[in-house]
PDB file of C-alpha atoms and ligand atoms in Angstrom:
ATOM      1  CA  UNK A   1     106.276 110.400  92.794  1.00  0.00           C
ATOM      2  CA  UNK A   2     108.936 110.624  90.148  1.00  0.00           C
ATOM      3  CA  UNK A   3     110.984 107.572  89.412  1.00  0.00           C
ATOM      4  CA  UNK A   4     114.298 109.303  89.982  1.00  0.00           C
ATOM      5  CA  UNK A   5     113.568 110.742  93.418  1.00  0.00           C
ATOM      6  CA  UNK A   6     112.972 108.973  96.724  1.00  0.00           C
ATOM      7  CA  UNK A   7     109.406 109.375  97.986  1.00  0.00           C
ATOM      8  CA  UNK A   8     108.939 111.988 100.740  1.00  0.00           C
ATOM      9  CA  UNK A   9     105.498 110.702 101.667  1.00  0.00           C
ATOM     10  CA  UNK A  10     107.004 107.250 102.301  1.00  0.00           C
ATOM     11  CA  UNK A  11     109.404 108.760 104.846  1.00  0.00           C
ATOM     12  CA  UNK A  12     106.536 110.741 106.386  1.00  0.00           C
ATOM     13  CA  UNK A  13     104.590 107.511 106.941  1.00  0.00           C
ATOM     14  CA  UNK A  14     107.632 105.908 108.579  1.00  0.00           C
ATOM     15  CA  UNK A  15     107.992 108.908 110.897  1.00  0.00           C
ATOM     16  CA  UNK A  16     104.351 108.530 112.001  1.00  0.00           C
ATOM     17  CA  UNK A  17     104.868 104.821 112.684  1.00  0.00           C
ATOM     18  CA  UNK A  18     107.895 105.774 114.765  1.00  0.00           C
ATOM     19  CA  UNK A  19     105.841 108.426 116.596  1.00  0.00           C
ATOM     20  CA  UNK A  20     103.263 105.737 117.369  1.00  0.00           C
ATOM     21  CA  UNK A  21     105.959 103.670 119.121  1.00  0.00           C
ATOM     22  CA  UNK A  22     107.304 106.504 121.276  1.00  0.00           C
ATOM     23  CA  UNK A  23     104.355 108.874 121.865  1.00  0.00           C
ATOM     24  CA  UNK A  24     101.108 106.863 121.850  1.00  0.00           C
ATOM     25  CA  UNK A  25      99.850 104.617 124.641  1.00  0.00           C
ATOM     26  CA  UNK A  26     100.450 100.887 124.708  1.00  0.00           C
ATOM     27  CA  UNK A  27      99.167  98.533 123.497  1.00  0.00           C
ATOM     28  CA  UNK A  28     100.203  99.736 120.049  1.00  0.00           C
ATOM     29  CA  UNK A  29      97.883  99.308 117.110  1.00  0.00           C
ATOM     30  CA  UNK A  30     100.987  98.461 115.109  1.00  0.00           C
ATOM     31  CA  UNK A  31     103.998  97.093 116.963  1.00  0.00           C
ATOM     32  CA  UNK A  32     106.710  98.378 114.683  1.00  0.00           C
ATOM     33  CA  UNK A  33     110.032  98.109 116.459  1.00  0.00           C
ATOM     34  CA  UNK A  34     111.823  98.794 113.183  1.00  0.00           C
ATOM     35  CA  UNK A  35     110.274 102.198 112.350  1.00  0.00           C
ATOM     36  CA  UNK A  36     112.242 104.106 115.035  1.00  0.00           C
ATOM     37  CA  UNK A  37     115.469 102.543 113.757  1.00  0.00           C
ATOM     38  CA  UNK A  38     114.641 103.358 110.125  1.00  0.00           C
ATOM     39  CA  UNK A  39     113.938 107.033 110.754  1.00  0.00           C
ATOM     40  CA  UNK A  40     117.221 107.236 112.645  1.00  0.00           C
ATOM     41  CA  UNK A  41     118.404 108.645 115.977  1.00  0.00           C
ATOM     42  CA  UNK A  42     118.160 112.330 115.028  1.00  0.00           C
ATOM     43  CA  UNK A  43     114.511 112.196 113.968  1.00  0.00           C
ATOM     44  CA  UNK A  44     113.713 110.027 116.969  1.00  0.00           C
ATOM     45  CA  UNK A  45     115.388 112.483 119.303  1.00  0.00           C
ATOM     46  CA  UNK A  46     113.444 115.398 117.802  1.00  0.00           C
ATOM     47  CA  UNK A  47     110.146 113.502 118.265  1.00  0.00           C
ATOM     48  CA  UNK A  48     111.019 112.811 121.894  1.00  0.00           C
ATOM     49  CA  UNK A  49     112.189 116.354 122.541  1.00  0.00           C
ATOM     50  CA  UNK A  50     109.092 117.962 121.022  1.00  0.00           C
ATOM     51  CA  UNK A  51     106.115 115.608 120.555  1.00  0.00           C
ATOM     52  CA  UNK A  52     103.682 118.580 120.487  1.00  0.00           C
ATOM     53  CA  UNK A  53     103.211 118.715 116.668  1.00  0.00           C
ATOM     54  CA  UNK A  54     102.080 115.078 116.772  1.00  0.00           C
ATOM     55  CA  UNK A  55      99.425 115.662 119.408  1.00  0.00           C
ATOM     56  CA  UNK A  56      97.062 117.688 117.218  1.00  0.00           C
ATOM     57  CA  UNK A  57      93.758 116.190 116.075  1.00  0.00           C
ATOM     58  CA  UNK A  58      94.991 116.238 112.519  1.00  0.00           C
ATOM     59  CA  UNK A  59      98.259 114.440 113.227  1.00  0.00           C
ATOM     60  CA  UNK A  60      96.482 111.830 115.349  1.00  0.00           C
ATOM     61  CA  UNK A  61      93.931 111.328 112.581  1.00  0.00           C
ATOM     62  CA  UNK A  62      96.572 110.720 109.933  1.00  0.00           C
ATOM     63  CA  UNK A  63      98.615 108.540 112.313  1.00  0.00           C
ATOM     64  CA  UNK A  64      95.532 106.453 113.124  1.00  0.00           C
ATOM     65  CA  UNK A  65      95.057 105.776 109.415  1.00  0.00           C
ATOM     66  CA  UNK A  66      98.732 104.994 108.786  1.00  0.00           C
ATOM     67  CA  UNK A  67      99.170 102.523 111.636  1.00  0.00           C
ATOM     68  CA  UNK A  68      95.738 100.957 111.105  1.00  0.00           C
ATOM     69  CA  UNK A  69      96.301 100.251 107.431  1.00  0.00           C
ATOM     70  CA  UNK A  70      99.497  98.308 108.134  1.00  0.00           C
ATOM     71  CA  UNK A  71      97.924  96.467 111.046  1.00  0.00           C
ATOM     72  CA  UNK A  72      94.852  95.545 109.011  1.00  0.00           C
ATOM     73  CA  UNK A  73      96.986  94.344 106.090  1.00  0.00           C
ATOM     74  CA  UNK A  74      99.139  92.256 108.439  1.00  0.00           C
ATOM     75  CA  UNK A  75      96.070  90.776 110.147  1.00  0.00           C
ATOM     76  CA  UNK A  76      94.676  89.764 106.747  1.00  0.00           C
ATOM     77  CA  UNK A  77      98.102  88.466 105.734  1.00  0.00           C
ATOM     78  CA  UNK A  78      98.221  86.281 108.852  1.00  0.00           C
ATOM     79  CA  UNK A  79      94.841  84.780 107.892  1.00  0.00           C
ATOM     80  CA  UNK A  80      96.062  84.247 104.312  1.00  0.00           C
ATOM     81  CA  UNK A  81      99.238  82.537 105.549  1.00  0.00           C
ATOM     82  CA  UNK A  82      97.099  80.281 107.690  1.00  0.00           C
ATOM     83  CA  UNK A  83      95.124  79.143 104.642  1.00  0.00           C
ATOM     84  CA  UNK A  84      98.411  78.368 102.911  1.00  0.00           C
ATOM     85  CA  UNK A  85      99.332  81.521 100.975  1.00  0.00           C
ATOM     86  CA  UNK A  86     103.111  81.530 100.685  1.00  0.00           C
ATOM     87  CA  UNK A  87     103.853  84.777  98.824  1.00  0.00           C
ATOM     88  CA  UNK A  88     103.536  88.358 100.053  1.00  0.00           C
ATOM     89  CA  UNK A  89     103.965  91.262  97.626  1.00  0.00           C
ATOM     90  CA  UNK A  90     104.268  94.746  99.132  1.00  0.00           C
ATOM     91  CA  UNK A  91     103.406  97.179  96.325  1.00  0.00           C
ATOM     92  CA  UNK A  92     104.939 100.649  96.799  1.00  0.00           C
ATOM     93  CA  UNK A  93     106.671  99.350  99.925  1.00  0.00           C
ATOM     94  CA  UNK A  94     108.294 102.585 101.046  1.00  0.00           C
ATOM     95  CA  UNK A  95     109.619 102.045 104.572  1.00  0.00           C
ATOM     96  CA  UNK A  96     107.185  99.224 105.337  1.00  0.00           C
ATOM     97  CA  UNK A  97     109.010  97.154 107.925  1.00  0.00           C
ATOM     98  CA  UNK A  98     107.077  93.890 108.077  1.00  0.00           C
ATOM     99  CA  UNK A  99     109.946  92.033 106.383  1.00  0.00           C
ATOM    100  CA  UNK A 100     112.391  93.107 109.119  1.00  0.00           C
ATOM    101  CA  UNK A 101     110.251  92.163 112.120  1.00  0.00           C
ATOM    102  CA  UNK A 102     108.686  88.971 110.809  1.00  0.00           C
ATOM    103  CA  UNK A 103     106.520  87.097 113.289  1.00  0.00           C
ATOM    104  CA  UNK A 104     107.110  83.347 113.622  1.00  0.00           C
ATOM    105  CA  UNK A 105     104.230  82.476 111.256  1.00  0.00           C
ATOM    106  CA  UNK A 106     105.948  84.386 108.429  1.00  0.00           C
ATOM    107  CA  UNK A 107     108.978  82.090 108.191  1.00  0.00           C
ATOM    108  CA  UNK A 108     107.561  80.157 105.222  1.00  0.00           C
ATOM    109  CA  UNK A 109     106.561  83.300 103.300  1.00  0.00           C
ATOM    110  CA  UNK A 110     108.459  84.730 100.348  1.00  0.00           C
ATOM    111  CA  UNK A 111     108.235  88.519 100.613  1.00  0.00           C
ATOM    112  CA  UNK A 112     108.614  90.817  97.588  1.00  0.00           C
ATOM    113  CA  UNK A 113     108.949  94.536  98.205  1.00  0.00           C
ATOM    114  CA  UNK A 114     108.210  96.535  95.058  1.00  0.00           C
ATOM    115  CA  UNK A 115     109.082 100.214  94.747  1.00  0.00           C
ATOM    116  CA  UNK A 116     110.648 102.814  92.496  1.00  0.00           C
ATOM    117  CA  UNK A 117     114.374 102.312  92.396  1.00  0.00           C
ATOM    118  CA  UNK A 118     115.154 105.669  94.108  1.00  0.00           C
ATOM    119  CA  UNK A 119     112.817 104.965  97.054  1.00  0.00           C
ATOM    120  CA  UNK A 120     114.242 101.470  97.335  1.00  0.00           C
ATOM    121  CA  UNK A 121     117.802 102.764  97.408  1.00  0.00           C
ATOM    122  CA  UNK A 122     116.837 105.220 100.146  1.00  0.00           C
ATOM    123  CA  UNK A 123     115.412 102.323 102.139  1.00  0.00           C
ATOM    124  CA  UNK A 124     118.507 100.168 101.626  1.00  0.00           C
ATOM    125  CA  UNK A 125     120.658 103.054 102.879  1.00  0.00           C
ATOM    126  CA  UNK A 126     118.541 103.442 106.024  1.00  0.00           C
ATOM    127  CA  UNK A 127     118.529  99.689 106.665  1.00  0.00           C
ATOM    128  CA  UNK A 128     122.307  99.624 106.351  1.00  0.00           C
ATOM    129  CA  UNK A 129     122.713 102.661 108.607  1.00  0.00           C
ATOM    130  CA  UNK A 130     120.532 100.947 111.224  1.00  0.00           C
ATOM    131  CA  UNK A 131     122.462  97.676 110.922  1.00  0.00           C
ATOM    132  CA  UNK A 132     119.385  95.775 109.702  1.00  0.00           C
ATOM    133  CA  UNK A 133     120.005  92.969 107.201  1.00  0.00           C
ATOM    134  CA  UNK A 134     117.560  91.991 104.449  1.00  0.00           C
ATOM    135  CA  UNK A 135     116.362  88.505 105.514  1.00  0.00           C
ATOM    136  CA  UNK A 136     116.878  85.634 103.045  1.00  0.00           C
ATOM    137  CA  UNK A 137     113.139  85.246 102.327  1.00  0.00           C
ATOM    138  CA  UNK A 138     112.851  88.888 101.195  1.00  0.00           C
ATOM    139  CA  UNK A 139     113.457  90.264  97.680  1.00  0.00           C
ATOM    140  CA  UNK A 140     113.657  93.962  96.845  1.00  0.00           C
ATOM    141  CA  UNK A 141     112.144  94.391  93.379  1.00  0.00           C
ATOM    142  CA  UNK A 142     112.715  97.727  91.652  1.00  0.00           C
ATOM    143  CA  UNK A 143     109.825  98.500  89.295  1.00  0.00           C
ATOM    144  CA  UNK A 144     107.683 101.389  88.129  1.00  0.00           C
ATOM    145  CA  UNK A 145     104.055 100.411  88.701  1.00  0.00           C
ATOM    146  CA  UNK A 146     103.005 102.854  85.962  1.00  0.00           C
ATOM    147  CA  UNK A 147     104.712 100.639  83.402  1.00  0.00           C
ATOM    148  CA  UNK A 148     103.996  97.135  82.201  1.00  0.00           C
ATOM    149  CA  UNK A 149     106.294  94.424  83.489  1.00  0.00           C
ATOM    150  CA  UNK A 150     105.392  93.951  87.169  1.00  0.00           C
ATOM    151  CA  UNK A 151     104.735  90.249  86.625  1.00  0.00           C
ATOM    152  CA  UNK A 152     108.087  89.720  84.876  1.00  0.00           C
ATOM    153  CA  UNK A 153     109.969  91.736  87.489  1.00  0.00           C
ATOM    154  CA  UNK A 154     108.449  89.620  90.257  1.00  0.00           C
ATOM    155  CA  UNK A 155     109.066  86.350  88.413  1.00  0.00           C
ATOM    156  CA  UNK A 156     112.710  87.340  87.926  1.00  0.00           C
ATOM    157  CA  UNK A 157     112.948  87.410  91.734  1.00  0.00           C
ATOM    158  CA  UNK A 158     111.342  83.996  92.208  1.00  0.00           C
ATOM    159  CA  UNK A 159     107.644  84.902  92.352  1.00  0.00           C
ATOM    160  CA  UNK A 160     105.351  82.078  91.189  1.00  0.00           C
ATOM    161  CA  UNK A 161     102.205  83.442  89.452  1.00  0.00           C
ATOM    162  CA  UNK A 162     100.755  79.921  89.559  1.00  0.00           C
ATOM    163  CA  UNK A 163     100.445  79.983  93.362  1.00  0.00           C
ATOM    164  CA  UNK A 164      98.266  82.200  95.543  1.00  0.00           C
ATOM    165  CA  UNK A 165      99.722  85.469  96.734  1.00  0.00           C
ATOM    166  CA  UNK A 166      98.742  88.208  99.150  1.00  0.00           C
ATOM    167  CA  UNK A 167      99.311  91.804  98.068  1.00  0.00           C
ATOM    168  CA  UNK A 168      99.355  94.964 100.136  1.00  0.00           C
ATOM    169  CA  UNK A 169      99.104  98.281  98.354  1.00  0.00           C
ATOM    170  CA  UNK A 170      99.016 100.887 101.073  1.00  0.00           C
ATOM    171  CA  UNK A 171      99.072 104.605 100.418  1.00  0.00           C
ATOM    172  CA  UNK A 172     100.102 104.087  96.801  1.00  0.00           C
ATOM    173  CA  UNK A 173      97.041 103.934  94.550  1.00  0.00           C
ATOM    174  CA  UNK A 174      96.273 107.643  94.892  1.00  0.00           C
ATOM    175  CA  UNK A 175      99.629 108.440  93.289  1.00  0.00           C
ATOM    176  CA  UNK A 176      98.940 106.299  90.224  1.00  0.00           C
ATOM    177  CA  UNK A 177      96.996 106.778  86.989  1.00  0.00           C
ATOM    178  CA  UNK A 178      93.624 105.015  86.693  1.00  0.00           C
ATOM    179  CA  UNK A 179      95.009 102.889  83.838  1.00  0.00           C
ATOM    180  CA  UNK A 180      97.931 101.691  85.940  1.00  0.00           C
ATOM    181  CA  UNK A 181      95.597 101.002  88.884  1.00  0.00           C
ATOM    182  CA  UNK A 182      93.380  98.881  86.635  1.00  0.00           C
ATOM    183  CA  UNK A 183      96.436  97.002  85.359  1.00  0.00           C
ATOM    184  CA  UNK A 184      97.444  96.111  88.932  1.00  0.00           C
ATOM    185  CA  UNK A 185      93.922  94.976  89.799  1.00  0.00           C
ATOM    186  CA  UNK A 186      93.800  92.913  86.593  1.00  0.00           C
ATOM    187  CA  UNK A 187      97.150  91.308  87.455  1.00  0.00           C
ATOM    188  CA  UNK A 188      95.941  90.335  90.936  1.00  0.00           C
ATOM    189  CA  UNK A 189      92.558  89.170  89.606  1.00  0.00           C
ATOM    190  CA  UNK A 190      94.384  86.759  87.273  1.00  0.00           C
ATOM    191  CA  UNK A 191      96.168  85.103  90.229  1.00  0.00           C
ATOM    192  CA  UNK A 192      94.895  81.755  91.600  1.00  0.00           C
ATOM    193  CA  UNK A 193      91.771  81.721  93.772  1.00  0.00           C
ATOM    194  CA  UNK A 194      92.245  82.808  97.398  1.00  0.00           C
ATOM    195  CA  UNK A 195      94.824  85.427  96.389  1.00  0.00           C
ATOM    196  CA  UNK A 196      94.021  88.772  97.973  1.00  0.00           C
ATOM    197  CA  UNK A 197      94.899  92.441  97.837  1.00  0.00           C
ATOM    198  CA  UNK A 198      94.524  94.898 100.707  1.00  0.00           C
ATOM    199  CA  UNK A 199      94.671  98.489  99.501  1.00  0.00           C
ATOM    200  CA  UNK A 200      93.905 102.043 100.486  1.00  0.00           C
ATOM    201  CA  UNK A 201      91.995 104.396  98.243  1.00  0.00           C
ATOM    202  CA  UNK A 202      90.672 107.944  98.383  1.00  0.00           C
ATOM    203  CA  UNK A 203      87.061 108.889  97.805  1.00  0.00           C
ATOM    204  CA  UNK A 204      86.199 111.714  95.364  1.00  0.00           C
ATOM    205  CA  UNK A 205      86.802 115.282  96.521  1.00  0.00           C
ATOM    206  CA  UNK A 206      83.141 116.021  95.873  1.00  0.00           C
ATOM    207  CA  UNK A 207      82.358 113.537  98.674  1.00  0.00           C
ATOM    208  CA  UNK A 208      85.185 114.088 101.161  1.00  0.00           C
ATOM    209  CA  UNK A 209      86.469 117.574 100.328  1.00  0.00           C
ATOM    210  CA  UNK A 210      90.139 118.416  99.867  1.00  0.00           C
ATOM    211  CA  UNK A 211      92.133 116.892 102.692  1.00  0.00           C
ATOM    212  CA  UNK A 212      95.212 118.491 104.168  1.00  0.00           C
ATOM    213  CA  UNK A 213      97.024 115.194 103.611  1.00  0.00           C
ATOM    214  CA  UNK A 214      96.348 115.453  99.875  1.00  0.00           C
ATOM    215  CA  UNK A 215      97.479 119.099  99.910  1.00  0.00           C
ATOM    216  CA  UNK A 216     100.674 118.228 101.778  1.00  0.00           C
ATOM    217  CA  UNK A 217     101.446 115.385  99.360  1.00  0.00           C
ATOM    218  CA  UNK A 218     100.956 117.701  96.367  1.00  0.00           C
ATOM    219  CA  UNK A 219     103.248 120.265  98.014  1.00  0.00           C
ATOM    220  CA  UNK A 220     106.120 117.726  98.079  1.00  0.00           C
ATOM    221  CA  UNK A 221     105.528 116.833  94.427  1.00  0.00           C
ATOM    222  CA  UNK A 222     103.348 113.746  94.977  1.00  0.00           C
ATOM    223  CA  UNK A 223      99.819 114.841  93.969  1.00  0.00           C
ATOM    224  CA  UNK A 224      96.852 112.495  94.425  1.00  0.00           C
ATOM    225  CA  UNK A 225      95.584 111.409  91.038  1.00  0.00           C
ATOM    226  CA  UNK A 226      93.075 108.596  91.445  1.00  0.00           C
ATOM    227  CA  UNK A 227      89.937 108.481  93.551  1.00  0.00           C
ATOM    228  CA  UNK A 228      87.054 106.022  93.746  1.00  0.00           C
ATOM    229  CA  UNK A 229      83.547 106.102  95.057  1.00  0.00           C
ATOM    230  CA  UNK A 230      83.124 102.759  96.939  1.00  0.00           C
ATOM    231  CA  UNK A 231      80.137 101.448  94.938  1.00  0.00           C
ATOM    232  CA  UNK A 232      81.881 102.192  91.633  1.00  0.00           C
ATOM    233  CA  UNK A 233      85.036 100.540  92.949  1.00  0.00           C
ATOM    234  CA  UNK A 234      83.087  97.404  93.910  1.00  0.00           C
ATOM    235  CA  UNK A 235      81.565  97.238  90.448  1.00  0.00           C
ATOM    236  CA  UNK A 236      84.956  97.679  88.809  1.00  0.00           C
ATOM    237  CA  UNK A 237      86.465  94.868  90.857  1.00  0.00           C
ATOM    238  CA  UNK A 238      83.572  92.512  90.151  1.00  0.00           C
ATOM    239  CA  UNK A 239      84.034  93.159  86.435  1.00  0.00           C
ATOM    240  CA  UNK A 240      87.718  92.301  86.778  1.00  0.00           C
ATOM    241  CA  UNK A 241      86.804  88.971  88.346  1.00  0.00           C
ATOM    242  CA  UNK A 242      87.286  89.465  92.102  1.00  0.00           C
ATOM    243  CA  UNK A 243      84.871  87.345  94.118  1.00  0.00           C
ATOM    244  CA  UNK A 244      84.524  89.696  97.079  1.00  0.00           C
ATOM    245  CA  UNK A 245      85.349  93.216  98.177  1.00  0.00           C
ATOM    246  CA  UNK A 246      85.169  94.217 101.807  1.00  0.00           C
ATOM    247  CA  UNK A 247      85.619  97.754 103.037  1.00  0.00           C
ATOM    248  CA  UNK A 248      86.916  98.275 106.539  1.00  0.00           C
ATOM    249  CA  UNK A 249      84.070 100.471 107.778  1.00  0.00           C
ATOM    250  CA  UNK A 250      84.720 102.996 110.564  1.00  0.00           C
ATOM    251  CA  UNK A 251      82.499 101.069 113.015  1.00  0.00           C
ATOM    252  CA  UNK A 252      84.420  97.836 112.425  1.00  0.00           C
ATOM    253  CA  UNK A 253      87.765  99.641 112.587  1.00  0.00           C
ATOM    254  CA  UNK A 254      86.699 101.126 115.916  1.00  0.00           C
ATOM    255  CA  UNK A 255      85.717  97.730 117.319  1.00  0.00           C
ATOM    256  CA  UNK A 256      88.849  96.013 116.080  1.00  0.00           C
ATOM    257  CA  UNK A 257      91.542  98.543 116.848  1.00  0.00           C
ATOM    258  CA  UNK A 258      90.462 101.653 118.729  1.00  0.00           C
ATOM    259  CA  UNK A 259      87.795 100.676 121.236  1.00  0.00           C
ATOM    260  CA  UNK A 260      89.803 100.870 124.440  1.00  0.00           C
ATOM    261  CA  UNK A 261      92.200 103.656 123.472  1.00  0.00           C
ATOM    262  CA  UNK A 262      92.630 106.736 125.636  1.00  0.00           C
ATOM    263  CA  UNK A 263      95.359 108.490 123.649  1.00  0.00           C
ATOM    264  CA  UNK A 264      93.073 110.153 121.111  1.00  0.00           C
ATOM    265  CA  UNK A 265      93.804 107.789 118.216  1.00  0.00           C
ATOM    266  CA  UNK A 266      90.474 107.131 116.562  1.00  0.00           C
ATOM    267  CA  UNK A 267      89.007 105.097 113.730  1.00  0.00           C
ATOM    268  CA  UNK A 268      89.036 107.207 110.564  1.00  0.00           C
ATOM    269  CA  UNK A 269      85.621 108.667 109.720  1.00  0.00           C
ATOM    270  CA  UNK A 270      85.426 107.170 106.252  1.00  0.00           C
ATOM    271  CA  UNK A 271      86.341 103.854 104.679  1.00  0.00           C
ATOM    272  CA  UNK A 272      89.724 104.201 103.001  1.00  0.00           C
ATOM    273  CA  UNK A 273      90.994 100.663 103.203  1.00  0.00           C
ATOM    274  CA  UNK A 274      89.618  97.551 101.572  1.00  0.00           C
ATOM    275  CA  UNK A 275      90.374  93.962 100.784  1.00  0.00           C
ATOM    276  CA  UNK A 276      89.559  92.231  97.504  1.00  0.00           C
ATOM    277  CA  UNK A 277      89.617  88.455  97.231  1.00  0.00           C
ATOM    278  CA  UNK A 278      90.226  86.543  93.999  1.00  0.00           C
TER     279      UNK A 278
HETATM  280  C1  SAM B   1     102.941 107.157 100.699  1.00  0.00           C
HETATM  281  S1  SAM B   1     104.202 106.007 100.325  1.00  0.00           S
HETATM  282  C2  SAM B   1     103.557 104.556 101.148  1.00  0.00           C
HETATM  283  C3  SAM B   1     104.631 103.580 101.504  1.00  0.00           C
HETATM  284  C4  SAM B   1     104.196 102.341 102.276  1.00  0.00           C
HETATM  285  N1  SAM B   1     103.318 101.506 101.502  1.00  0.00           N
HETATM  286  C5  SAM B   1     103.572 102.699 103.605  1.00  0.00           C
HETATM  287  O1  SAM B   1     102.443 102.274 103.880  1.00  0.00           O
HETATM  288  O2  SAM B   1     104.238 103.375 104.397  1.00  0.00           O
HETATM  289  C6  SAM B   1     103.975 105.644  98.597  1.00  0.00           C
HETATM  290  C7  SAM B   1     105.005 104.661  98.046  1.00  0.00           C
HETATM  291  O3  SAM B   1     104.588 104.250  96.725  1.00  0.00           O
HETATM  292  C8  SAM B   1     105.696 104.285  95.861  1.00  0.00           C
HETATM  293  N2  SAM B   1     105.177 104.520  94.499  1.00  0.00           N
HETATM  294  C9  SAM B   1     104.338 105.483  94.086  1.00  0.00           C
HETATM  295  N3  SAM B   1     104.137 105.396  92.756  1.00  0.00           N
HETATM  296  C10 SAM B   1     104.867 104.325  92.342  1.00  0.00           C
HETATM  297  C11 SAM B   1     105.082 103.723  91.070  1.00  0.00           C
HETATM  298  N4  SAM B   1     104.520 104.199  89.971  1.00  0.00           N
HETATM  299  N5  SAM B   1     105.892 102.651  91.001  1.00  0.00           N
HETATM  300  C12 SAM B   1     106.497 102.148  92.116  1.00  0.00           C
HETATM  301  N6  SAM B   1     106.324 102.684  93.337  1.00  0.00           N
HETATM  302  C13 SAM B   1     105.530 103.754  93.452  1.00  0.00           C
HETATM  303  C14 SAM B   1     106.561 105.415  96.381  1.00  0.00           C
HETATM  304  O4  SAM B   1     107.903 105.313  95.944  1.00  0.00           O
HETATM  305  C15 SAM B   1     106.395 105.238  97.890  1.00  0.00           C
HETATM  306  O5  SAM B   1     107.347 104.354  98.419  1.00  0.00           O
END
């Protein structure tokens, strides 16, 4: 992702969330009433007119991952809110729509969406086109996660580093350098106890091979750069001071989200999403 250009992969993820609303069977894994409005009537019409490309194994596999990661993050966020966490930071927010379809329990949350300025402007434009206002408890924070200054940028928008926060970091880490990834983990690890980050990661190519998703991302100028083997990741996080790391294993993902489905959406075959607790 270059700072000056809106992310294509972010729009691709929003399209798949929209597809999930109009093509897949209810109940939805992720109820995202905003995604269809964000992608706009033309894209929505083309999905409805020709859903075929989204019915392949590969498309269903990627869609399963995309909708599950948001659902899992929001489930963990709900638990964090219940234990009193009042701040939610969406790192590399893209077209994440939680802020625009907030459930009743989210009223007391302050939400901070962080993204490159170009991607954020693209989102603002789509929100405006869809007639969706930015709610008063939501701040759009333009920042480059490769550079220092995330903390200051958040604080400038009212973030309190002295109080627990929940972070989601979905589909972003792979696009970042290892140094910048470590800096984000270190920032979260320095937050008060009970803060948490839910993130996706990719395992090394030697383990999982070269995925078509990674190839497609590289083809639109957003190559995957950072991969972790789970045991090494756990060790890294312990060193940084996290008290616990839990991977969402395929068996658990199946039980939680896919068990009764008949539409071909399936739990991803490998752990790619995790939660680390301060
Ligand atoms: C694949 S999209 C995922 C978007 C969203 N989290 C989701 O789940 O749909 C990756 C997002 O990360 C953002 N991103 C990547 N590198 C970034 C960086 N260095 N600083 C800020 N944002 C970044 C992109 O602009 C894009 O919005």
